[in-house]
mmCIF file of C-alpha atoms and ligand atoms in Angstrom:
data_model
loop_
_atom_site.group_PDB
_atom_site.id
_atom_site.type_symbol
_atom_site.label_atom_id
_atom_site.label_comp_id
_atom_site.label_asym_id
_atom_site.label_seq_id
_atom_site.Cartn_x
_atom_site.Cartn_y
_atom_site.Cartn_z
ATOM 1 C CA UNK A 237 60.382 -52.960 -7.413
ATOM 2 C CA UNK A 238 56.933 -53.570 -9.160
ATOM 3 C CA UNK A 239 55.481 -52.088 -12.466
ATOM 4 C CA UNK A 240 52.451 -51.283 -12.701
ATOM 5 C CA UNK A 241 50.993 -51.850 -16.474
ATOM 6 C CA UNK A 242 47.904 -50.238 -18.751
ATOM 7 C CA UNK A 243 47.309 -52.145 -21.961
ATOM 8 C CA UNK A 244 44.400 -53.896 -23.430
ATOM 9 C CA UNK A 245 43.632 -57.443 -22.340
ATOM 10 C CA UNK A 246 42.642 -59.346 -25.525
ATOM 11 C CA UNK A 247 41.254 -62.111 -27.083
ATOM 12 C CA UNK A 248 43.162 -62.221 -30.507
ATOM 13 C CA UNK A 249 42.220 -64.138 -33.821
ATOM 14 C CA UNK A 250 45.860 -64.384 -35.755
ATOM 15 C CA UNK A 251 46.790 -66.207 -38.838
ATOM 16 C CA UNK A 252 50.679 -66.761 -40.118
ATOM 17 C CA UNK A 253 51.991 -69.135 -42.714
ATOM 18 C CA UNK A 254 52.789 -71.952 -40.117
ATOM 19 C CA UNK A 255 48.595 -71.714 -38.667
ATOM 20 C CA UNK A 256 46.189 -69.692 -37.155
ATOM 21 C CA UNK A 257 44.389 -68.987 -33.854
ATOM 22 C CA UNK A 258 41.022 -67.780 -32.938
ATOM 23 C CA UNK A 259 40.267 -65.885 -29.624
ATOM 24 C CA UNK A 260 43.274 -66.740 -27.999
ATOM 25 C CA UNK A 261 44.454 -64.935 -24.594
ATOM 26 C CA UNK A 262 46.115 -61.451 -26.382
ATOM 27 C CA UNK A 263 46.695 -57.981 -24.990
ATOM 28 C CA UNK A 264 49.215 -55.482 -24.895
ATOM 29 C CA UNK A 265 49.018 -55.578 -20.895
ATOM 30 C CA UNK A 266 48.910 -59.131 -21.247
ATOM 31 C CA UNK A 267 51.861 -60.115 -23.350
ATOM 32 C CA UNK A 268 53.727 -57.743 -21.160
ATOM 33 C CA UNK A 269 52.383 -59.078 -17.938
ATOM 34 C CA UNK A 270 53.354 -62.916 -18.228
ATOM 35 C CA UNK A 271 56.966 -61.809 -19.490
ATOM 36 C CA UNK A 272 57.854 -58.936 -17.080
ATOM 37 C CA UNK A 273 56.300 -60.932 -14.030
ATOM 38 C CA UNK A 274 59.114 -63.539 -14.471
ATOM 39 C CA UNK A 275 61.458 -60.689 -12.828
ATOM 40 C CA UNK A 276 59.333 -58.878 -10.898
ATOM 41 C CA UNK A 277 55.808 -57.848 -9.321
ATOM 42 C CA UNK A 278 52.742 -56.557 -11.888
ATOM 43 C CA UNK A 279 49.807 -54.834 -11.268
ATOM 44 C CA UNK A 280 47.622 -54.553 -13.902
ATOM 45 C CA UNK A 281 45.252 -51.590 -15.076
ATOM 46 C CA UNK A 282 42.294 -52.671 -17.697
ATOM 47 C CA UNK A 283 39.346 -54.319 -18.630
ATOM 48 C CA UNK A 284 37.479 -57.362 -19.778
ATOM 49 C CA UNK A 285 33.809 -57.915 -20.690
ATOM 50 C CA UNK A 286 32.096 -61.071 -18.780
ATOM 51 C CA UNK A 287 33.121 -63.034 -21.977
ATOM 52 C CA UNK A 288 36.471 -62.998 -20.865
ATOM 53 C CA UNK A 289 37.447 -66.840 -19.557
ATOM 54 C CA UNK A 290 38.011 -67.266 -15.524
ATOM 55 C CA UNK A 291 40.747 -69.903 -17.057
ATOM 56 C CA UNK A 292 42.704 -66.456 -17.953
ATOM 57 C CA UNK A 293 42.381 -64.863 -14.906
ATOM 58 C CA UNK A 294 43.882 -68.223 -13.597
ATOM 59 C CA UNK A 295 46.666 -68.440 -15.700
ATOM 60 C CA UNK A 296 47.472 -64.233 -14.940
ATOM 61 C CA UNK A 297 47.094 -64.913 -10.980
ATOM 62 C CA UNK A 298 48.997 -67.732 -11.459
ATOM 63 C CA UNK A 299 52.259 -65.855 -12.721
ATOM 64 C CA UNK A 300 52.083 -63.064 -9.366
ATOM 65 C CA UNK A 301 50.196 -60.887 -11.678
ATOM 66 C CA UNK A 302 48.466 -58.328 -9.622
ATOM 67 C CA UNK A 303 44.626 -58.224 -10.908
ATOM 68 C CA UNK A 304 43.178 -55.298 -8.332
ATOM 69 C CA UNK A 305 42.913 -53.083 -11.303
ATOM 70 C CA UNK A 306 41.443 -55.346 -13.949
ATOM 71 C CA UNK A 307 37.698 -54.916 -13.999
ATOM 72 C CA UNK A 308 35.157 -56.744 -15.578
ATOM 73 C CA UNK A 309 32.182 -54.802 -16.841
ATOM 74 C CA UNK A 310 28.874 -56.094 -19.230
ATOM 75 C CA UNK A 311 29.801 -56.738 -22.773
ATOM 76 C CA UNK A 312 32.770 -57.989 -25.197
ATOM 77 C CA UNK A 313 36.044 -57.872 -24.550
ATOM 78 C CA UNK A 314 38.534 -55.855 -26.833
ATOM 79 C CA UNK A 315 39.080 -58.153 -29.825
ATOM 80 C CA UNK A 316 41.839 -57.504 -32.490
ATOM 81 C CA UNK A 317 42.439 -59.879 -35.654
ATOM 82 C CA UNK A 318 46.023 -59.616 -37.231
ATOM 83 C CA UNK A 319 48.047 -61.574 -40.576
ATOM 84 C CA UNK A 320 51.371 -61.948 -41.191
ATOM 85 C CA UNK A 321 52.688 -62.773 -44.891
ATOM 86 C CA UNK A 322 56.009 -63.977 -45.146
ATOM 87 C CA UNK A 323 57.866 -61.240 -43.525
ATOM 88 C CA UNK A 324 57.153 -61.842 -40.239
ATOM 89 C CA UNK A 325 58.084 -58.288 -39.085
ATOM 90 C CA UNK A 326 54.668 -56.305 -40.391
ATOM 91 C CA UNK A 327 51.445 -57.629 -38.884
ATOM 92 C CA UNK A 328 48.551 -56.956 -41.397
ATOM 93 C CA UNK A 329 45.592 -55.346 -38.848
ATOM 94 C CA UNK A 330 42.366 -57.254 -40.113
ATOM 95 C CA UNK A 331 39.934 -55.930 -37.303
ATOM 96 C CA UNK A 332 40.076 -54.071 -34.021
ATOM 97 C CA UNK A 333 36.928 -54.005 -32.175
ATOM 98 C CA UNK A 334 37.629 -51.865 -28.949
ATOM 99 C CA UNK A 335 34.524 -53.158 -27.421
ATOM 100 C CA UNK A 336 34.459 -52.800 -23.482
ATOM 101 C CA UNK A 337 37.686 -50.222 -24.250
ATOM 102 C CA UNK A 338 35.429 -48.134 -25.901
ATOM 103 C CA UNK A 339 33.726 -46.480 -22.232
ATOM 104 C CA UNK A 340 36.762 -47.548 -19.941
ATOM 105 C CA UNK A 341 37.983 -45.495 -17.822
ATOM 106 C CA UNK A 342 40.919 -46.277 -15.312
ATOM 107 C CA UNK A 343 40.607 -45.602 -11.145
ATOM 108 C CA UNK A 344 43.264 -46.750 -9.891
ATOM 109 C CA UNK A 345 43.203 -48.928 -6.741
ATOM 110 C CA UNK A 346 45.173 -47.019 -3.494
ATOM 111 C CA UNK A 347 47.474 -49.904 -3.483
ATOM 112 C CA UNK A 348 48.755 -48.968 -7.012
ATOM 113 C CA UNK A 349 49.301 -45.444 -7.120
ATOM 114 C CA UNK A 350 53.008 -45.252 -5.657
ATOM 115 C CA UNK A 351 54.128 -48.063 -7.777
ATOM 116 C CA UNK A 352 57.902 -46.715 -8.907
ATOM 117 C CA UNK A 353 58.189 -48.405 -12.660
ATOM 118 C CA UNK A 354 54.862 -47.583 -14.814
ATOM 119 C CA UNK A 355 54.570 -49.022 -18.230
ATOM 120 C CA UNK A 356 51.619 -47.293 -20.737
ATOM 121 C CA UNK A 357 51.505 -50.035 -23.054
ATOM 122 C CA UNK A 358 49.777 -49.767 -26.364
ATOM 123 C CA UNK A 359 46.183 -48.610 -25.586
ATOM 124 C CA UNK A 360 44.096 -44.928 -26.295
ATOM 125 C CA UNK A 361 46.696 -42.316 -25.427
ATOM 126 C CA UNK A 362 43.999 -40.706 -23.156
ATOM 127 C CA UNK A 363 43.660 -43.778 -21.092
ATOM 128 C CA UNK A 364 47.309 -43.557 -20.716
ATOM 129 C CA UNK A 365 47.423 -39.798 -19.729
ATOM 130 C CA UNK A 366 44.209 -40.948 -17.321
ATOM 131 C CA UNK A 367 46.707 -43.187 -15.647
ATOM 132 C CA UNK A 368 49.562 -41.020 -15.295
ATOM 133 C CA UNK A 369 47.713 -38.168 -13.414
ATOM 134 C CA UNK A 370 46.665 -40.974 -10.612
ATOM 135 C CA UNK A 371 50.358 -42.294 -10.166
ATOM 136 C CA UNK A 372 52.723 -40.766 -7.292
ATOM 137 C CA UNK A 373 56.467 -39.201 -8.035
ATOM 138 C CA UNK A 374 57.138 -42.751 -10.999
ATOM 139 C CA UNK A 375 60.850 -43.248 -11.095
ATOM 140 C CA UNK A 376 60.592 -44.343 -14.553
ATOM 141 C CA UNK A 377 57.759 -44.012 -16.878
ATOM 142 C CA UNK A 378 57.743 -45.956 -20.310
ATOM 143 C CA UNK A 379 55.481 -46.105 -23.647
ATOM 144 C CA UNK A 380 54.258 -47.992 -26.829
ATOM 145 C CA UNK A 381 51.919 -47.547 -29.073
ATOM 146 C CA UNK A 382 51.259 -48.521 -32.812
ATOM 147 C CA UNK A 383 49.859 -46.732 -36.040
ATOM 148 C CA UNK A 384 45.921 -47.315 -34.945
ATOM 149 C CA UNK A 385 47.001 -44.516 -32.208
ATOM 150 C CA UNK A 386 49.188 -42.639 -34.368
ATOM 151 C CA UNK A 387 47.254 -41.814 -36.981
ATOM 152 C CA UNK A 388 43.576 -41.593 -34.868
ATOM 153 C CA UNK A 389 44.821 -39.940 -32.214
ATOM 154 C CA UNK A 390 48.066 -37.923 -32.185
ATOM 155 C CA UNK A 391 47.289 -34.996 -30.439
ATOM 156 C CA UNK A 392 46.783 -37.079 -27.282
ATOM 157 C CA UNK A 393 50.035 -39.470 -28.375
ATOM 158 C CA UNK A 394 51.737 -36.421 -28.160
ATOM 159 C CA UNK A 395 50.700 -34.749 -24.793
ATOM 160 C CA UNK A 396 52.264 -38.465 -23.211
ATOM 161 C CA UNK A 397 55.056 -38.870 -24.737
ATOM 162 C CA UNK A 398 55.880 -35.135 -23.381
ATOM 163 C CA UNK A 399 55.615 -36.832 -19.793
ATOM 164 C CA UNK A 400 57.412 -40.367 -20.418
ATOM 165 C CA UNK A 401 60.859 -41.300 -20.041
ATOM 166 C CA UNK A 402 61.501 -44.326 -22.549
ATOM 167 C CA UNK A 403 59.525 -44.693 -25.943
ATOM 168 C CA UNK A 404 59.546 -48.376 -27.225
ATOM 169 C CA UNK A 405 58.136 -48.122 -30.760
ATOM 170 C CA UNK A 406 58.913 -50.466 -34.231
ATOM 171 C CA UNK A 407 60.530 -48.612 -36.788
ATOM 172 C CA UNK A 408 57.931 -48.408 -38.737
ATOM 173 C CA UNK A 409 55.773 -46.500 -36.424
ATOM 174 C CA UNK A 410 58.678 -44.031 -35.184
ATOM 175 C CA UNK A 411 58.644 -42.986 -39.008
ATOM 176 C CA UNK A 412 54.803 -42.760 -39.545
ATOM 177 C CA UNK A 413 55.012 -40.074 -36.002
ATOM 178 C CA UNK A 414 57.978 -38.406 -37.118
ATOM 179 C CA UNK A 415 56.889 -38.154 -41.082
ATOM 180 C CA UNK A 416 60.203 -39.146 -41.958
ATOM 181 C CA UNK A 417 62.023 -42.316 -43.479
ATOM 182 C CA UNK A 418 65.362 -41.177 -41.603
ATOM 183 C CA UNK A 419 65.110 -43.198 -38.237
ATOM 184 C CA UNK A 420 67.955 -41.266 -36.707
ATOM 185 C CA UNK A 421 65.586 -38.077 -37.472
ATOM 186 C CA UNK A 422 62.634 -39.169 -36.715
ATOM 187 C CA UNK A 423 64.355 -40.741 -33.381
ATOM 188 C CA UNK A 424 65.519 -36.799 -32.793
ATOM 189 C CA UNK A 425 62.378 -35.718 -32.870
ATOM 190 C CA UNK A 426 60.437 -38.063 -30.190
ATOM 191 C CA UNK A 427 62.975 -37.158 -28.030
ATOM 192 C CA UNK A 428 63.043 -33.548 -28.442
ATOM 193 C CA UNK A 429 59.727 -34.236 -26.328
ATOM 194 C CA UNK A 430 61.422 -34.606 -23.761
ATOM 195 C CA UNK A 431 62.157 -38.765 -23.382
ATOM 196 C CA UNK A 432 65.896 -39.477 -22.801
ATOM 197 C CA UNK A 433 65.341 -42.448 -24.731
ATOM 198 C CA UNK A 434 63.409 -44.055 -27.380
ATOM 199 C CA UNK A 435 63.802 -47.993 -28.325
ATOM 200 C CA UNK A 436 63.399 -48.901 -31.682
ATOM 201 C CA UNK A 437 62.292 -52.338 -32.327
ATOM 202 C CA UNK A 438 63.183 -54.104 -35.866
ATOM 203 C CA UNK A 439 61.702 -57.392 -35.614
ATOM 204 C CA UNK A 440 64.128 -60.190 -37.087
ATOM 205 C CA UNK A 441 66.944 -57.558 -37.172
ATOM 206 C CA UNK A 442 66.641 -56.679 -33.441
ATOM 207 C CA UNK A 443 66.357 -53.077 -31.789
ATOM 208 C CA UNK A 444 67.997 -49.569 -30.975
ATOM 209 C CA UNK A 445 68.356 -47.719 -28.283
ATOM 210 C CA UNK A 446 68.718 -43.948 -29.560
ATOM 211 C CA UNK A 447 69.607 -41.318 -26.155
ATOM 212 C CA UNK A 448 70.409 -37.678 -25.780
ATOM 213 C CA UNK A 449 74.301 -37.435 -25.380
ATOM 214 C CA UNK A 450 77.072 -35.227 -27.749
ATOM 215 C CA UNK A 451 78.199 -38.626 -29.604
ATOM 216 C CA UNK A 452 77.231 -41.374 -31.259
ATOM 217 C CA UNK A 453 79.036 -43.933 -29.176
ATOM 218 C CA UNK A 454 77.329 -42.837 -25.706
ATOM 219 C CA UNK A 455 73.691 -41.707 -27.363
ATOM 220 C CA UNK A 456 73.372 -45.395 -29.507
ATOM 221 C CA UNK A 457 73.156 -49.125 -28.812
ATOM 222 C CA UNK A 458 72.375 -51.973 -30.748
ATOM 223 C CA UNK A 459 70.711 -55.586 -29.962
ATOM 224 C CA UNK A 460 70.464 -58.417 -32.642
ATOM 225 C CA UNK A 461 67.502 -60.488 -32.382
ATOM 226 C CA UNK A 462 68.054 -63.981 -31.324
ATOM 227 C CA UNK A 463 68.254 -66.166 -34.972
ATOM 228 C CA UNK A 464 65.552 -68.553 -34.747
ATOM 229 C CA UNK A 465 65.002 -71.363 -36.638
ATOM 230 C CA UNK A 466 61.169 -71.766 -36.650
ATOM 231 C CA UNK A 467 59.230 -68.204 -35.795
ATOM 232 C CA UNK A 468 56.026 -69.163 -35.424
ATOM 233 C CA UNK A 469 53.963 -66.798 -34.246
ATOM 234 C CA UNK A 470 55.264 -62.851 -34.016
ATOM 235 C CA UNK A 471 52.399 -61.594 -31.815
ATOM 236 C CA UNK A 472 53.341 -59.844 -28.385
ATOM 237 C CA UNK A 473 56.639 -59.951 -29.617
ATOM 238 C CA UNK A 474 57.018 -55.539 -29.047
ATOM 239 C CA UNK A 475 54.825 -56.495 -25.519
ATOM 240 C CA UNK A 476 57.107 -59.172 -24.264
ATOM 241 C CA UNK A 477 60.212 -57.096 -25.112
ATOM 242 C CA UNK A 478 59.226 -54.287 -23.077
ATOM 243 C CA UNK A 479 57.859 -57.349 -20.231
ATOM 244 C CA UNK A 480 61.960 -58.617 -20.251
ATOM 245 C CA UNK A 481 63.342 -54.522 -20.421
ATOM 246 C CA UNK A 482 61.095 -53.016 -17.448
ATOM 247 C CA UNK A 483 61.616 -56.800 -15.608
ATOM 248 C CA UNK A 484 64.995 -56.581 -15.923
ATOM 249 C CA UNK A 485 64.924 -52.480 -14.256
ATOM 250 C CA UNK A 486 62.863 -53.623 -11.607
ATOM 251 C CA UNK A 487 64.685 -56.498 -10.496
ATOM 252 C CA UNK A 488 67.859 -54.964 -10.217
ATOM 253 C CA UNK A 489 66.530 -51.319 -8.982
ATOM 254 C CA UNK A 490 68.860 -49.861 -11.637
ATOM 255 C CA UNK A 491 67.419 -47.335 -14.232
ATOM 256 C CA UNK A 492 70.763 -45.668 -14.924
ATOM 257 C CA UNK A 493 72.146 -45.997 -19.403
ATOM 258 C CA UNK A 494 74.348 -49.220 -18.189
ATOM 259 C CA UNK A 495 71.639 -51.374 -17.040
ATOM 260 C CA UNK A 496 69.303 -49.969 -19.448
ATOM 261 C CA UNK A 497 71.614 -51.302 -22.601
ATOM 262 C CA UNK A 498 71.861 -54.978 -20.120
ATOM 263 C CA UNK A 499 67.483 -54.622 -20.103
ATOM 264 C CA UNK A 500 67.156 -53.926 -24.018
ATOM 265 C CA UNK A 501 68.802 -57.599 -24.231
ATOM 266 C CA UNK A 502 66.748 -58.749 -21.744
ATOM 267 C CA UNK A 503 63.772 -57.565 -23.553
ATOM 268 C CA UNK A 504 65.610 -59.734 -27.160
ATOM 269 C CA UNK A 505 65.634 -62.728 -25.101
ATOM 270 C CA UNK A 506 61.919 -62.998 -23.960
ATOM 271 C CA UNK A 507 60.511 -61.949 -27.138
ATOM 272 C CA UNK A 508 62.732 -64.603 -28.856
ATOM 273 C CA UNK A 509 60.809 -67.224 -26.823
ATOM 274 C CA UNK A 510 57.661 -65.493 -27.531
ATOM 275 C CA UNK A 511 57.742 -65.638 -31.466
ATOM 276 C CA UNK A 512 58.004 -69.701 -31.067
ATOM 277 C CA UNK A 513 54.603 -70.420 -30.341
ATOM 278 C CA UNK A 514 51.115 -68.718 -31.246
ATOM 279 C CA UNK A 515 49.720 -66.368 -28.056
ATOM 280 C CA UNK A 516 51.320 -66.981 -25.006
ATOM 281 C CA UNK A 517 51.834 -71.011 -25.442
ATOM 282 C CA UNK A 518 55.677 -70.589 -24.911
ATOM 283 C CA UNK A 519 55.492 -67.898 -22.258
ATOM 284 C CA UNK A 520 53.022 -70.264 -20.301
ATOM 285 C CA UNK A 521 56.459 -73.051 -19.598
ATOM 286 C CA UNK A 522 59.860 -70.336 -19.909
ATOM 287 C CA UNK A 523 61.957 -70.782 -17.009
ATOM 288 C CA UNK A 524 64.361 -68.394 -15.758
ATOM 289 C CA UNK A 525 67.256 -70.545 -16.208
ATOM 290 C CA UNK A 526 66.619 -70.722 -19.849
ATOM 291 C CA UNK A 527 66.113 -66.715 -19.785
ATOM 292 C CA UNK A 528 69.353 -66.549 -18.326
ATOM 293 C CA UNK A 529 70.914 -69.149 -21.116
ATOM 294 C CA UNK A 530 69.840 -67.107 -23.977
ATOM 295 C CA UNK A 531 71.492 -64.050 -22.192
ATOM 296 C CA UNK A 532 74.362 -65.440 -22.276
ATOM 297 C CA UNK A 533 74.795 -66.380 -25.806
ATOM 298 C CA UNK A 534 73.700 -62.703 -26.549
ATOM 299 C CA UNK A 535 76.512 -62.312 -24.967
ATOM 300 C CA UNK A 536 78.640 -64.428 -27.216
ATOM 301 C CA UNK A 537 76.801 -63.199 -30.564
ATOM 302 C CA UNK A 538 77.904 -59.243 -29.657
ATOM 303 C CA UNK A 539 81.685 -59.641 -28.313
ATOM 304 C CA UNK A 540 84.545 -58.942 -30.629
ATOM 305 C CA UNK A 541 87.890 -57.654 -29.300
ATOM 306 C CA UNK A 542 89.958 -54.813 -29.900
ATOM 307 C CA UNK A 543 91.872 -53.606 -33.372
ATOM 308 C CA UNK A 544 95.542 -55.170 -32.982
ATOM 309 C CA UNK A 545 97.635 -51.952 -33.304
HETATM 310 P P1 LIG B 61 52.729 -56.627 -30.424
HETATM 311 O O1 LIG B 61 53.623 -56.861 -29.257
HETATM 312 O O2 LIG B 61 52.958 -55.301 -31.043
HETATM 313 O O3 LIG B 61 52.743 -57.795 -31.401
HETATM 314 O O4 LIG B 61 51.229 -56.524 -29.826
HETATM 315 C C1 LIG B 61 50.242 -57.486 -30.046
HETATM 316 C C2 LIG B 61 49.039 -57.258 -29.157
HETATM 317 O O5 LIG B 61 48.553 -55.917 -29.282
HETATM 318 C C3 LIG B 61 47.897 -58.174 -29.537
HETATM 319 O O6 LIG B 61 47.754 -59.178 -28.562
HETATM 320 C C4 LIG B 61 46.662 -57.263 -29.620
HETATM 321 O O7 LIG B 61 45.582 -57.718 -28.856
HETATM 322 C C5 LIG B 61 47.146 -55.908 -29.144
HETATM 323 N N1 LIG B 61 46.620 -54.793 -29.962
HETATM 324 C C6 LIG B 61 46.452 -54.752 -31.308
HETATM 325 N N2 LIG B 61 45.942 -53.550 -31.700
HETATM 326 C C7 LIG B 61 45.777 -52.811 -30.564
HETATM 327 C C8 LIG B 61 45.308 -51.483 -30.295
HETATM 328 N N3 LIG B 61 44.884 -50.662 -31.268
HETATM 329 N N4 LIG B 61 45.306 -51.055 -28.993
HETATM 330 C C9 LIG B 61 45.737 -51.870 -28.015
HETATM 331 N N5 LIG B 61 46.193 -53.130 -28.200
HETATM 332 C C10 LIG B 61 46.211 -53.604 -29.445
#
């Protein structure tokens, strides 16, 4: 199956404690591009401004990423500038200059409007309604976003997530749209909106899958996050974790609870690689075989048996 994908298309300036980057190939659609096209056909909804380097373009077309919807109009591309302290986990917005964002707005090529898995990755919540009215009968639509959105425009955050099925969010961000520090309540109410799931991502200490369902033990799952001994570079980290989950769907056709829990540590496992390089340097050489070797130690980290009687 393909997945069509809104985002922004970037060119990021990020610092850490191990270096720092400036105007780097970023982008929620990006990020989420290079990791989910390792499983499966993208098409890509966005924009770039005629600064944006052919070399990119290259590099997307390069990976099977479908560029019909990208267009490039006159002026800047969007441009966000990020630091991370020592917790790795909270990335410090310095800057976000929308730029060619700013006047977008999304027609959709014929060839993408019956795509079955659509992901409305973080971008204006209106640009991701825009998109959903000119898709066909989804089987599966999923959603992130961030605080920018949150707090400048809820209203429209809200009208979408009434119309998705999955919400992938960091904790932090489910509790700044729910107004609560209780995740499990702030969880509750996202998906009284109507998504059977939401996704919470915890950085270092991995991410939760909170459902509809009578009990705990059918309604929650838990992923650790791989342990890593150098963590670079945390950037696209939420992107390429959604890239791995809605990969993972596609390429087995299977968007039932069972293979969503097997997608959430798909989704660990590519944003693992992710975090050990600055923008998409380790993304540019992962191989499947070494997705598939990190699987199966997730394997290993999360099996225990049963209490001896
Ligand atoms: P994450 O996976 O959450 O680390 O996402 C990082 C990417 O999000 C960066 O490459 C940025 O270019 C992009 N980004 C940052 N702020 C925004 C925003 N307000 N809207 C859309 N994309 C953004």
């Amino acid at each position: 199956m393909s997945i069509l994908v809104v985002g922004s298309v970037a060119l990021d300036s990020v610092q850490t404690p191990f270096g720092k980057v400036d105007n780097v190939l970023g982008g929620s659609a990006t990020y989420f591009s290079v990791a989910a096209s390792l499983y499966a056909p993208v098409r890509v909804v966005g924009v770039v401004g005629t600064d944006f380097s052919p070399a990119h373009v290259d590099f997307l077309r390069s990976r099977n990423v479908d560029l019909a919807g990208l267009q490039t109009v006159e002026g800047q591309t969007f441009r966000w500038s990020g630091r991370y302290g020592h917790d790795l986990n909270t990335a410090e917005t310095l800057e976000t200059r929308l730029n060619v964002f700013a006047t977008f707005r999304p027609q959709l090529p014929q060839s993408y409007r019956q795509t079955p898995l659509v992901f409305l990755a973080n971008i204006d919540p209106d640009l991701q309604l825009d998109v959903l009215r000119q898709i066909k009968h989804p089987r599966l639509v999923a959603l992130d976003t961030m605080n920018f959105w949150i707090k400048g425009k809820k209203d429209a955050l809200t009208e979408v997530l009434r119309k998705v099925d999955i919400v992938l969010v960091n904790e932090a961000e489910a509790r700044q749209y729910a107004g609560t520090s209780n995740l499990l309540q702030a969880t509750h109410e996202i998906l009284a909106l109507g998504p059977r799931a939401v996704i919470v991502k915890k950085g270092e200490y991995g991410a939760a899958l909170y459902s509809k369902g009578d009990s705990a033990a059918l309604s929650f799952f838990f992923a650790p996050a791989y342990p890593l001994a150098e963590i670079k570079d945390p950037t696209g980290a939420g992107d390429t974790f959604a890239g791995g989950f809605l990969g993972y769907l596609a390429k087995t056709g299977a968007v039932d609870a069972r293979a969503i829990r097997r997608a959430i540590i798909h989704g660990s496992v590519v944003a693992s690689f992710t975090v050990e390089d600055f923008s998409m340097d380790r993304l540019r050489n992962l191989t499947w075989p070494e997705v598939a070797g990190r699987y199966e130690e997730f394997k290993r980290f999360t099996y225990f048996e049963k209490v001896e009687d």
